[in-house]
Each structure stands twice: as structure tokens, then as C-alpha cells.
mmCIF file of C-alpha atoms in Angstrom:
data_model
loop_
_atom_site.group_PDB
_atom_site.id
_atom_site.type_symbol
_atom_site.label_atom_id
_atom_site.label_comp_id
_atom_site.label_asym_id
_atom_site.label_seq_id
_atom_site.Cartn_x
_atom_site.Cartn_y
_atom_site.Cartn_z
ATOM 1 C CA UNK A 1 -32.234 73.028 71.351
ATOM 2 C CA UNK A 2 -32.961 74.410 67.860
ATOM 3 C CA UNK A 3 -33.776 72.223 64.860
ATOM 4 C CA UNK A 4 -30.309 72.675 63.335
ATOM 5 C CA UNK A 5 -28.625 71.491 66.517
ATOM 6 C CA UNK A 6 -30.984 68.527 66.717
ATOM 7 C CA UNK A 7 -30.081 67.441 63.205
ATOM 8 C CA UNK A 8 -26.409 67.637 64.099
ATOM 9 C CA UNK A 9 -26.885 65.551 67.223
ATOM 10 C CA UNK A 10 -28.960 62.872 65.544
ATOM 11 C CA UNK A 11 -26.206 62.561 63.008
ATOM 12 C CA UNK A 12 -27.731 62.714 59.503
ATOM 13 C CA UNK A 13 -27.642 65.632 57.119
ATOM 14 C CA UNK A 14 -28.048 65.412 53.366
ATOM 15 C CA UNK A 15 -27.333 68.024 50.712
ATOM 16 C CA UNK A 16 -28.913 67.996 47.253
ATOM 17 C CA UNK A 17 -27.052 65.519 45.042
ATOM 18 C CA UNK A 18 -24.213 65.129 47.544
ATOM 19 C CA UNK A 19 -24.875 61.596 48.734
ATOM 20 C CA UNK A 20 -25.083 60.601 52.373
ATOM 21 C CA UNK A 21 -23.324 63.008 54.749
ATOM 22 C CA UNK A 22 -23.347 62.982 58.535
ATOM 23 C CA UNK A 23 -21.427 64.218 61.542
ATOM 24 C CA UNK A 24 -20.473 61.434 63.931
ATOM 25 C CA UNK A 25 -21.451 61.984 67.562
ATOM 26 C CA UNK A 26 -18.564 59.947 69.035
ATOM 27 C CA UNK A 27 -15.720 62.111 67.689
ATOM 28 C CA UNK A 28 -17.313 64.998 65.804
ATOM 29 C CA UNK A 29 -15.795 63.977 62.439
ATOM 30 C CA UNK A 30 -17.850 64.405 59.299
ATOM 31 C CA UNK A 31 -18.465 61.314 57.140
ATOM 32 C CA UNK A 32 -19.607 61.119 53.513
ATOM 33 C CA UNK A 33 -20.716 57.762 52.124
ATOM 34 C CA UNK A 34 -21.233 56.605 48.554
ATOM 35 C CA UNK A 35 -22.352 53.274 47.129
ATOM 36 C CA UNK A 36 -19.935 51.789 44.579
ATOM 37 C CA UNK A 37 -21.143 49.886 41.473
ATOM 38 C CA UNK A 38 -20.382 46.584 43.224
ATOM 39 C CA UNK A 39 -22.685 47.477 46.117
ATOM 40 C CA UNK A 40 -19.928 48.232 48.616
ATOM 41 C CA UNK A 41 -20.279 51.449 50.653
ATOM 42 C CA UNK A 42 -17.225 53.743 50.665
ATOM 43 C CA UNK A 43 -16.738 56.366 53.398
ATOM 44 C CA UNK A 44 -14.717 59.605 53.373
ATOM 45 C CA UNK A 45 -13.861 61.498 56.557
ATOM 46 C CA UNK A 46 -12.969 65.107 57.377
ATOM 47 C CA UNK A 47 -13.010 67.671 60.166
ATOM 48 C CA UNK A 48 -15.509 69.900 58.335
ATOM 49 C CA UNK A 49 -18.550 69.313 56.228
ATOM 50 C CA UNK A 50 -16.957 71.190 53.328
ATOM 51 C CA UNK A 51 -13.966 68.835 53.407
ATOM 52 C CA UNK A 52 -16.047 65.667 53.013
ATOM 53 C CA UNK A 53 -18.283 67.280 50.384
ATOM 54 C CA UNK A 54 -15.128 67.955 48.358
ATOM 55 C CA UNK A 55 -14.004 64.323 48.719
ATOM 56 C CA UNK A 56 -17.449 63.002 47.842
ATOM 57 C CA UNK A 57 -17.675 65.226 44.762
ATOM 58 C CA UNK A 58 -14.257 63.998 43.563
ATOM 59 C CA UNK A 59 -15.348 60.395 44.098
ATOM 60 C CA UNK A 60 -18.535 60.893 42.081
ATOM 61 C CA UNK A 61 -16.536 62.526 39.316
ATOM 62 C CA UNK A 62 -14.219 59.497 39.278
ATOM 63 C CA UNK A 63 -17.180 57.144 38.945
ATOM 64 C CA UNK A 64 -18.675 59.260 36.154
ATOM 65 C CA UNK A 65 -15.376 58.891 34.252
ATOM 66 C CA UNK A 66 -15.630 55.100 34.505
ATOM 67 C CA UNK A 67 -12.655 54.832 36.868
ATOM 68 C CA UNK A 68 -12.609 52.633 39.984
ATOM 69 C CA UNK A 69 -12.863 53.744 43.587
ATOM 70 C CA UNK A 70 -11.316 51.117 45.833
ATOM 71 C CA UNK A 71 -12.193 50.354 49.425
ATOM 72 C CA UNK A 72 -8.616 50.016 50.643
ATOM 73 C CA UNK A 73 -9.212 46.501 51.975
ATOM 74 C CA UNK A 74 -7.538 44.662 49.076
ATOM 75 C CA UNK A 75 -3.774 44.172 49.283
ATOM 76 C CA UNK A 76 -1.493 43.291 46.394
ATOM 77 C CA UNK A 77 -0.884 39.890 47.989
ATOM 78 C CA UNK A 78 -4.605 39.136 48.390
ATOM 79 C CA UNK A 79 -5.309 40.098 44.810
ATOM 80 C CA UNK A 80 -2.394 38.083 43.358
ATOM 81 C CA UNK A 81 -3.497 34.943 45.191
ATOM 82 C CA UNK A 82 -7.033 35.387 43.895
ATOM 83 C CA UNK A 83 -5.774 36.040 40.368
ATOM 84 C CA UNK A 84 -3.639 32.903 40.421
ATOM 85 C CA UNK A 85 -6.556 30.636 41.333
ATOM 86 C CA UNK A 86 -9.444 32.317 39.515
ATOM 87 C CA UNK A 87 -7.743 33.533 36.337
ATOM 88 C CA UNK A 88 -4.316 31.999 35.753
ATOM 89 C CA UNK A 89 -4.910 28.382 36.769
ATOM 90 C CA UNK A 90 -7.966 27.815 34.510
ATOM 91 C CA UNK A 91 -6.511 29.620 31.506
ATOM 92 C CA UNK A 92 -2.869 28.546 31.118
ATOM 93 C CA UNK A 93 -0.976 25.288 30.807
ATOM 94 C CA UNK A 94 0.141 23.605 34.071
ATOM 95 C CA UNK A 95 3.807 24.392 33.411
ATOM 96 C CA UNK A 96 2.970 28.050 32.748
ATOM 97 C CA UNK A 97 0.911 28.216 35.933
ATOM 98 C CA UNK A 98 3.819 26.869 37.962
ATOM 99 C CA UNK A 99 6.056 29.606 36.537
ATOM 100 C CA UNK A 100 3.456 32.258 37.395
ATOM 101 C CA UNK A 101 3.039 30.882 40.901
ATOM 102 C CA UNK A 102 6.786 30.846 41.545
ATOM 103 C CA UNK A 103 7.039 34.493 40.484
ATOM 104 C CA UNK A 104 4.121 35.463 42.746
ATOM 105 C CA UNK A 105 5.095 33.457 45.842
ATOM 106 C CA UNK A 106 8.869 33.910 45.709
ATOM 107 C CA UNK A 107 9.152 37.494 44.479
ATOM 108 C CA UNK A 108 5.975 39.560 44.136
ATOM 109 C CA UNK A 109 4.248 38.830 47.454
ATOM 110 C CA UNK A 110 7.387 39.120 49.645
ATOM 111 C CA UNK A 111 8.179 42.531 48.119
ATOM 112 C CA UNK A 112 4.739 44.026 47.402
ATOM 113 C CA UNK A 113 2.184 41.810 49.116
ATOM 114 C CA UNK A 114 1.340 44.076 52.068
ATOM 115 C CA UNK A 115 0.725 47.191 49.982
ATOM 116 C CA UNK A 116 -2.884 48.259 49.387
ATOM 117 C CA UNK A 117 -3.621 47.349 45.777
ATOM 118 C CA UNK A 118 -4.722 50.865 44.805
ATOM 119 C CA UNK A 119 -1.495 52.352 46.210
ATOM 120 C CA UNK A 120 0.852 50.274 44.055
ATOM 121 C CA UNK A 121 2.912 52.684 41.942
ATOM 122 C CA UNK A 122 5.318 52.279 39.021
ATOM 123 C CA UNK A 123 8.091 53.380 41.381
ATOM 124 C CA UNK A 124 7.386 50.427 43.682
ATOM 125 C CA UNK A 125 7.457 48.031 40.734
ATOM 126 C CA UNK A 126 10.702 49.514 39.402
ATOM 127 C CA UNK A 127 12.284 49.187 42.844
ATOM 128 C CA UNK A 128 11.286 45.511 42.954
ATOM 129 C CA UNK A 129 12.806 44.786 39.544
ATOM 130 C CA UNK A 130 16.028 46.603 40.452
ATOM 131 C CA UNK A 131 16.282 44.668 43.725
ATOM 132 C CA UNK A 132 15.771 41.333 41.954
ATOM 133 C CA UNK A 133 18.501 42.193 39.464
ATOM 134 C CA UNK A 134 20.887 43.239 42.243
ATOM 135 C CA UNK A 135 20.558 39.917 44.080
ATOM 136 C CA UNK A 136 21.723 38.135 40.937
ATOM 137 C CA UNK A 137 18.577 37.051 39.093
ATOM 138 C CA UNK A 138 19.019 36.835 35.341
ATOM 139 C CA UNK A 139 17.441 39.517 33.123
ATOM 140 C CA UNK A 140 15.108 36.864 31.738
ATOM 141 C CA UNK A 141 13.842 35.959 35.224
ATOM 142 C CA UNK A 142 13.348 39.618 36.143
ATOM 143 C CA UNK A 143 11.473 40.126 32.899
ATOM 144 C CA UNK A 144 9.238 37.154 33.729
ATOM 145 C CA UNK A 145 8.427 38.656 37.148
ATOM 146 C CA UNK A 146 7.391 41.912 35.470
ATOM 147 C CA UNK A 147 5.367 40.046 32.834
ATOM 148 C CA UNK A 148 3.415 38.096 35.473
ATOM 149 C CA UNK A 149 2.674 41.264 37.463
ATOM 150 C CA UNK A 150 1.657 43.124 34.301
ATOM 151 C CA UNK A 151 -0.760 40.383 33.330
ATOM 152 C CA UNK A 152 -2.261 40.224 36.833
ATOM 153 C CA UNK A 153 -2.670 44.001 37.112
ATOM 154 C CA UNK A 154 -4.223 44.034 33.659
ATOM 155 C CA UNK A 155 -6.965 41.847 35.092
ATOM 156 C CA UNK A 156 -7.344 44.244 38.033
ATOM 157 C CA UNK A 157 -7.923 47.076 35.557
ATOM 158 C CA UNK A 158 -10.564 44.981 33.748
ATOM 159 C CA UNK A 159 -12.282 44.310 37.060
ATOM 160 C CA UNK A 160 -12.168 48.073 37.743
ATOM 161 C CA UNK A 161 -10.083 47.571 40.872
ATOM 162 C CA UNK A 162 -7.386 49.835 39.430
ATOM 163 C CA UNK A 163 -7.333 52.844 37.161
ATOM 164 C CA UNK A 164 -4.042 51.909 35.475
ATOM 165 C CA UNK A 165 -1.467 49.112 35.242
ATOM 166 C CA UNK A 166 1.644 50.108 37.211
ATOM 167 C CA UNK A 167 3.776 47.287 35.736
ATOM 168 C CA UNK A 168 2.994 48.435 32.201
ATOM 169 C CA UNK A 169 4.541 51.842 32.944
ATOM 170 C CA UNK A 170 7.890 50.340 33.985
ATOM 171 C CA UNK A 171 10.678 49.623 31.500
ATOM 172 C CA UNK A 172 11.595 45.923 31.346
ATOM 173 C CA UNK A 173 15.188 44.929 32.090
ATOM 174 C CA UNK A 174 17.518 44.702 29.162
ATOM 175 C CA UNK A 175 17.770 41.101 28.071
ATOM 176 C CA UNK A 176 20.678 39.767 26.117
ATOM 177 C CA UNK A 177 19.474 37.429 23.393
ATOM 178 C CA UNK A 178 20.894 33.933 23.608
ATOM 179 C CA UNK A 179 22.929 33.080 20.514
ATOM 180 C CA UNK A 180 22.475 29.411 19.756
ATOM 181 C CA UNK A 181 25.515 27.213 19.220
ATOM 182 C CA UNK A 182 24.758 25.280 16.043
ATOM 183 C CA UNK A 183 26.777 22.327 14.845
ATOM 184 C CA UNK A 184 28.021 22.257 11.281
ATOM 185 C CA UNK A 185 26.557 19.623 8.931
ATOM 186 C CA UNK A 186 29.733 17.572 9.424
ATOM 187 C CA UNK A 187 29.436 17.745 13.220
ATOM 188 C CA UNK A 188 25.774 16.765 12.996
ATOM 189 C CA UNK A 189 26.664 13.736 10.904
ATOM 190 C CA UNK A 190 29.288 12.739 13.482
ATOM 191 C CA UNK A 191 26.666 12.936 16.221
ATOM 192 C CA UNK A 192 24.213 10.756 14.278
ATOM 193 C CA UNK A 193 26.952 8.186 13.750
ATOM 194 C CA UNK A 194 27.843 8.252 17.453
ATOM 195 C CA UNK A 195 24.245 7.533 18.551
ATOM 196 C CA UNK A 196 23.603 4.631 16.169
ATOM 197 C CA UNK A 197 22.080 1.848 18.248
ATOM 198 C CA UNK A 198 21.401 4.221 21.154
ATOM 199 C CA UNK A 199 18.022 3.820 22.842
ATOM 200 C CA UNK A 200 17.200 7.421 21.860
ATOM 201 C CA UNK A 201 18.664 7.354 18.345
ATOM 202 C CA UNK A 202 15.236 7.921 16.783
ATOM 203 C CA UNK A 203 14.497 10.756 19.209
ATOM 204 C CA UNK A 204 17.682 12.611 18.278
ATOM 205 C CA UNK A 205 17.083 11.950 14.566
ATOM 206 C CA UNK A 206 13.564 13.379 14.792
ATOM 207 C CA UNK A 207 14.836 16.512 16.545
ATOM 208 C CA UNK A 208 17.592 17.087 13.984
ATOM 209 C CA UNK A 209 15.501 16.553 10.837
ATOM 210 C CA UNK A 210 12.190 18.086 11.927
ATOM 211 C CA UNK A 211 13.213 20.685 14.523
ATOM 212 C CA UNK A 212 10.575 19.657 17.044
ATOM 213 C CA UNK A 213 10.633 21.088 20.563
ATOM 214 C CA UNK A 214 11.629 18.571 23.232
ATOM 215 C CA UNK A 215 8.126 18.601 24.762
ATOM 216 C CA UNK A 216 6.595 17.941 21.336
ATOM 217 C CA UNK A 217 8.865 14.952 20.739
ATOM 218 C CA UNK A 218 8.148 13.441 24.158
ATOM 219 C CA UNK A 219 4.380 13.836 23.536
ATOM 220 C CA UNK A 220 4.394 11.987 20.193
ATOM 221 C CA UNK A 221 2.064 8.991 20.003
ATOM 222 C CA UNK A 222 2.286 6.227 17.465
ATOM 223 C CA UNK A 223 -1.097 7.367 16.150
ATOM 224 C CA UNK A 224 0.575 10.671 15.213
ATOM 225 C CA UNK A 225 2.803 8.894 12.703
ATOM 226 C CA UNK A 226 1.504 7.668 9.342
ATOM 227 C CA UNK A 227 4.255 5.603 7.738
ATOM 228 C CA UNK A 228 2.253 4.930 4.561
ATOM 229 C CA UNK A 229 1.574 8.610 3.835
ATOM 230 C CA UNK A 230 4.958 9.626 5.286
ATOM 231 C CA UNK A 231 3.574 12.309 7.600
ATOM 232 C CA UNK A 232 3.948 13.154 11.280
ATOM 233 C CA UNK A 233 1.371 15.147 13.269
ATOM 234 C CA UNK A 234 2.417 17.456 16.088
ATOM 235 C CA UNK A 235 -0.646 17.712 18.321
ATOM 236 C CA UNK A 236 0.547 18.127 21.906
ATOM 237 C CA UNK A 237 3.404 18.672 24.310
ATOM 238 C CA UNK A 238 4.728 17.019 27.471
ATOM 239 C CA UNK A 239 4.819 19.606 30.300
ATOM 240 C CA UNK A 240 8.105 20.211 32.094
ATOM 241 C CA UNK A 241 6.275 20.275 35.446
ATOM 242 C CA UNK A 242 2.987 19.036 36.802
ATOM 243 C CA UNK A 243 1.205 15.860 35.684
ATOM 244 C CA UNK A 244 3.222 13.931 33.122
ATOM 245 C CA UNK A 245 0.412 13.752 30.617
ATOM 246 C CA UNK A 246 0.230 15.032 27.055
ATOM 247 C CA UNK A 247 -1.255 18.524 27.122
ATOM 248 C CA UNK A 248 -2.241 21.209 24.643
ATOM 249 C CA UNK A 249 0.596 22.514 22.430
ATOM 250 C CA UNK A 250 2.327 25.838 23.047
ATOM 251 C CA UNK A 251 0.157 27.714 20.500
ATOM 252 C CA UNK A 252 -2.375 26.834 17.825
ATOM 253 C CA UNK A 253 0.427 27.278 15.267
ATOM 254 C CA UNK A 254 2.248 24.485 17.080
ATOM 255 C CA UNK A 255 -0.343 22.034 15.744
ATOM 256 C CA UNK A 256 1.051 20.995 12.395
ATOM 257 C CA UNK A 257 1.467 18.128 9.953
ATOM 258 C CA UNK A 258 5.021 17.546 8.737
ATOM 259 C CA UNK A 259 6.533 15.389 6.020
ATOM 260 C CA UNK A 260 8.387 12.351 7.355
ATOM 261 C CA UNK A 261 11.914 12.232 5.888
ATOM 262 C CA UNK A 262 13.237 8.781 5.066
ATOM 263 C CA UNK A 263 16.009 8.822 7.741
ATOM 264 C CA UNK A 264 13.408 9.654 10.390
ATOM 265 C CA UNK A 265 10.982 6.984 9.144
ATOM 266 C CA UNK A 266 13.748 4.346 9.183
ATOM 267 C CA UNK A 267 14.871 5.353 12.677
ATOM 268 C CA UNK A 268 11.288 5.214 13.977
ATOM 269 C CA UNK A 269 10.743 1.750 12.458
ATOM 270 C CA UNK A 270 13.830 0.463 14.269
ATOM 271 C CA UNK A 271 12.760 2.220 17.447
ATOM 272 C CA UNK A 272 9.358 0.528 17.338
ATOM 273 C CA UNK A 273 10.989 -2.902 17.172
ATOM 274 C CA UNK A 274 13.185 -1.985 20.166
ATOM 275 C CA UNK A 275 10.129 -0.752 22.095
ATOM 276 C CA UNK A 276 8.235 -4.004 21.469
ATOM 277 C CA UNK A 277 11.225 -5.933 22.844
ATOM 278 C CA UNK A 278 11.234 -3.716 25.956
ATOM 279 C CA UNK A 279 7.524 -4.302 26.373
ATOM 280 C CA UNK A 280 8.027 -8.075 26.366
ATOM 281 C CA UNK A 281 10.789 -7.771 28.975
ATOM 282 C CA UNK A 282 8.661 -5.524 31.202
ATOM 283 C CA UNK A 283 5.683 -7.914 31.109
ATOM 284 C CA UNK A 284 2.889 -6.802 33.438
ATOM 285 C CA UNK A 285 4.975 -3.828 34.515
ATOM 286 C CA UNK A 286 4.507 -2.145 31.129
ATOM 287 C CA UNK A 287 2.348 1.034 31.191
ATOM 288 C CA UNK A 288 0.750 1.314 27.766
ATOM 289 C CA UNK A 289 0.170 4.951 26.863
ATOM 290 C CA UNK A 290 0.761 4.830 23.134
ATOM 291 C CA UNK A 291 3.816 7.089 23.411
ATOM 292 C CA UNK A 292 6.583 6.823 20.832
ATOM 293 C CA UNK A 293 9.367 7.649 23.274
ATOM 294 C CA UNK A 294 9.107 6.113 26.740
ATOM 295 C CA UNK A 295 11.074 4.831 29.678
ATOM 296 C CA UNK A 296 11.686 1.073 29.895
ATOM 297 C CA UNK A 297 8.217 0.570 31.396
ATOM 298 C CA UNK A 298 6.219 2.559 28.837
ATOM 299 C CA UNK A 299 5.875 5.747 30.888
ATOM 300 C CA UNK A 300 6.981 9.240 29.854
ATOM 301 C CA UNK A 301 10.693 9.877 29.397
ATOM 302 C CA UNK A 302 12.381 11.583 32.346
ATOM 303 C CA UNK A 303 13.779 14.898 31.091
ATOM 304 C CA UNK A 304 16.741 14.867 33.483
ATOM 305 C CA UNK A 305 17.683 11.387 32.336
ATOM 306 C CA UNK A 306 17.385 12.450 28.692
ATOM 307 C CA UNK A 307 19.554 15.507 29.368
ATOM 308 C CA UNK A 308 22.248 13.295 30.944
ATOM 309 C CA UNK A 309 22.243 10.814 28.056
ATOM 310 C CA UNK A 310 22.323 13.624 25.484
ATOM 311 C CA UNK A 311 25.397 15.146 27.128
ATOM 312 C CA UNK A 312 27.026 11.701 27.257
ATOM 313 C CA UNK A 313 26.412 11.240 23.529
ATOM 314 C CA UNK A 314 27.965 14.643 22.768
ATOM 315 C CA UNK A 315 31.058 13.784 24.784
ATOM 316 C CA UNK A 316 31.293 10.368 23.126
ATOM 317 C CA UNK A 317 31.239 12.026 19.693
ATOM 318 C CA UNK A 318 33.862 14.591 20.773
ATOM 319 C CA UNK A 319 31.644 17.516 19.752
ATOM 320 C CA UNK A 320 31.196 21.037 21.162
ATOM 321 C CA UNK A 321 28.614 21.117 23.945
ATOM 322 C CA UNK A 322 25.150 22.412 22.984
ATOM 323 C CA UNK A 323 21.647 22.384 24.470
ATOM 324 C CA UNK A 324 19.043 19.910 23.241
ATOM 325 C CA UNK A 325 17.004 22.870 21.980
ATOM 326 C CA UNK A 326 19.934 23.847 19.748
ATOM 327 C CA UNK A 327 19.140 20.818 17.570
ATOM 328 C CA UNK A 328 15.973 22.715 16.633
ATOM 329 C CA UNK A 329 18.036 25.802 15.822
ATOM 330 C CA UNK A 330 20.358 23.670 13.745
ATOM 331 C CA UNK A 331 17.463 22.295 11.690
ATOM 332 C CA UNK A 332 16.207 25.808 10.895
ATOM 333 C CA UNK A 333 19.688 27.118 10.152
ATOM 334 C CA UNK A 334 20.420 24.318 7.671
ATOM 335 C CA UNK A 335 17.102 24.855 5.891
ATOM 336 C CA UNK A 336 17.555 28.617 5.584
ATOM 337 C CA UNK A 337 21.133 28.144 4.408
ATOM 338 C CA UNK A 338 19.833 25.834 1.667
ATOM 339 C CA UNK A 339 17.505 28.571 0.457
ATOM 340 C CA UNK A 340 14.261 27.242 1.925
ATOM 341 C CA UNK A 341 11.836 30.212 2.275
ATOM 342 C CA UNK A 342 11.503 31.610 5.793
ATOM 343 C CA UNK A 343 7.734 31.100 5.576
ATOM 344 C CA UNK A 344 8.211 27.361 5.061
ATOM 345 C CA UNK A 345 10.665 27.212 7.962
ATOM 346 C CA UNK A 346 8.120 29.040 10.127
ATOM 347 C CA UNK A 347 5.472 26.420 9.342
ATOM 348 C CA UNK A 348 7.895 23.562 9.996
ATOM 349 C CA UNK A 349 8.946 24.924 13.395
ATOM 350 C CA UNK A 350 5.432 25.930 14.437
ATOM 351 C CA UNK A 351 6.329 29.564 15.093
ATOM 352 C CA UNK A 352 3.361 31.827 15.802
ATOM 353 C CA UNK A 353 4.509 34.411 13.254
ATOM 354 C CA UNK A 354 7.078 34.987 10.541
ATOM 355 C CA UNK A 355 8.541 37.736 12.746
ATOM 356 C CA UNK A 356 9.600 35.138 15.311
ATOM 357 C CA UNK A 357 11.439 33.161 12.653
ATOM 358 C CA UNK A 358 13.156 36.252 11.251
ATOM 359 C CA UNK A 359 14.155 37.504 14.716
ATOM 360 C CA UNK A 360 15.547 34.192 15.954
ATOM 361 C CA UNK A 361 17.475 33.406 12.779
ATOM 362 C CA UNK A 362 18.539 36.902 11.768
ATOM 363 C CA UNK A 363 22.184 35.769 11.867
ATOM 364 C CA UNK A 364 21.523 33.350 8.979
ATOM 365 C CA UNK A 365 19.898 35.892 6.685
ATOM 366 C CA UNK A 366 22.783 38.203 5.600
ATOM 367 C CA UNK A 367 24.582 35.485 3.569
ATOM 368 C CA UNK A 368 21.262 34.525 1.977
ATOM 369 C CA UNK A 369 20.590 38.127 1.029
ATOM 370 C CA UNK A 370 24.082 38.414 -0.450
ATOM 371 C CA UNK A 371 23.472 35.254 -2.469
ATOM 372 C CA UNK A 372 20.098 36.559 -3.655
ATOM 373 C CA UNK A 373 21.666 39.866 -4.716
ATOM 374 C CA UNK A 374 24.413 38.035 -6.621
ATOM 375 C CA UNK A 375 21.879 35.849 -8.427
ATOM 376 C CA UNK A 376 19.728 38.852 -9.338
ATOM 377 C CA UNK A 377 22.757 40.740 -10.624
ATOM 378 C CA UNK A 378 23.719 37.771 -12.785
ATOM 379 C CA UNK A 379 20.184 37.393 -14.115
ATOM 380 C CA UNK A 380 19.879 41.031 -15.128
ATOM 381 C CA UNK A 381 23.383 41.091 -16.565
ATOM 382 C CA UNK A 382 22.508 38.159 -18.865
ATOM 383 C CA UNK A 383 19.356 39.960 -19.888
ATOM 384 C CA UNK A 384 21.327 43.077 -20.860
ATOM 385 C CA UNK A 385 23.753 41.007 -22.831
#
């Protein structure tokens, strides 16, 4: 047996700068191996030495370009589960995590979970979104599924598990913007009259005058209200799911200090007296948490119960049906209609940017612009006279 044949039989043969190359004795296939930056060994196989050299050279070129070479062992499902626990859970609010988890467990894993992570393509993602839309999911839900996958795959790119984000290359479904139903000032007054003496009169009054989100109202503590200085601090929110404890607000902009209008201050004073009476009736059953709005035992208000009572109050007043969140829209609409600058409305509502305010309330702006143009015309006309 010559030396060349002996090298082939023993299995190892290395070319200059080619990495580890050998011919396997059990089946005669050639194998090239390369060590990835994370220490994992990656193998390439071929029927000829030239074939595996070509694959190894391409792999080294990929590494030199800073792109990942995956091992093929990681599925989309495995990665999404890891991302949920290691990235999403520690970094988002409990209610947001629940939404992410629902999207992953109910939609992403059943449709894409068995695919190797590195083989996920934009076409696969587009097919998933189309399928979800065809079974009747709303455009908003389909858009949420895409958003969760895009965020997760973005992390995979950062970890160098993927070269690109397949979800980012897919067009989101068209979403029809919800147009809020806003009561007129007269209808709003009728509602306030209808809820006089109601256990949640102060809650409704706060929503109407200050435009707080429902979670922000339910998270208010008495220490957030300064009756002497007439201010109210928004410092947290009550999650829709998960532990019923005050948590961090939606954004940093959501933290704000607002003036306390007299009708709100009066309603809160009356509400405090009512709460003290409830506390006496509850006795040892009272759960003191310092919350402004509570159930009859001092615990957080049940959102479903609040929804039911709100709808009852609307029916009692004989008003058009609206969502609780539309009280917030009504507050902003009234302020803009009265000529309050959009920037001030943005600060009051706790929007993250002026763009959000302008986008949401674009329907209010044309009359204001017309009024501004009329006033400017009159001003300049007087000057010319």
C-alpha cells in the first residue's frame, strides 16, 4: 500500500488553509469540518474532495463577511420558546408578554415551528399571514403575529443565528384604522348627569376630563393626588392580564403630572367619603392597597365588571354606545376643538410623540385649520385697512 492510499484509509487529509478534510471509511464520503465562532463544529459532506473544498471555502467566506453559519439543529419553534423566556419575559410588561406568548403558541409554532430556523423564508411567513387572514383573524391580530415574529427574528440576527429577518421582508396586512365614536358635549353632560351618585362617578369624571387610559385610572393611588396643589400624577398602569398589581406605565411619556380640574377634585372628594364608608362595612375583610378605585373590599376593580356597569350607564342615559377608551378620545377632541395646541394635548394624553396625536386626531384638524386661516385672513385684512 502506498503512502497516498494509507492516508486515505486512515481518514485524515488536510490542504493548506482549507480546514479539516477527511474521507470517511464507512461510506467513502468526503467530510469538511470548520469551527464556528461559538465553538460548535460544522460539517459539510460530498462525494468528492473538490465538492467539500468548495463548500468549506464558501463557509469561510460567509464567516469572513460576518454572516452566521447555522448547524441546522435549531428549529423555529425551539428558538421562539427560548426567545420568549430569555428575551421577552424579562423585558416587557406582563400583559405584553401574554400577548407575545399567545401569538407564538397559537399561531407561529403550529405553522412554522418544525422548520429549521435558517430555512425560514419570507415566502413561508407570507403564507402564514395569508392563512391567518383567511381563517377570519382581524388585520390587527395578523399584524400582531407578524410584529412578534419580526421582533423575535431580529434577536436571532443579533445573535448571528440568521443572516436576515424574514418577517421584515414581508408586507404587513392592511389595517383599517378604527374611527372613534365621540359623544358631543351635550351627550357627555347627559352621561355625567346619569351617573351622579354612581359608585364609579368619579372614575368616569376623571376619564372624561383628563383622558386617562383605563389602566392608568385603575392604578391611581391616593398618594398620586394632591388636592392642595390641585395636581394628579400618572405613574403606573393596571395590567389587563397577569398579577393585578400596579406596574410600569406604557411608556416613559405616560408618566406625567396633570392639573386637577375642579369637577374632578369634587368627584374624588365625594368618592373618598364613599370609600371610607365601604371600608367600615368591610371590616377585617378590607384589603388596603391605597388605590383610589377599588372593589368593595379594597382590591383592584374587575375590568369586566366595570365594562358591564359602563354599558348600563350608557343605556340608562339613552346615549349612543361607545367604548370606555372613547372617553379618552372625546377629551382630546374637545380640547383640540377649543383651540388647545396639539402639543399640549399630547402631553395631557401621554402620547410618545406629536405624530401619534396628529395621526389619531387628524379628523379634528381640518376645521381648526379652516378657523386658523379665517383668523389670519381677518388679521391681515385689518392691517391692510
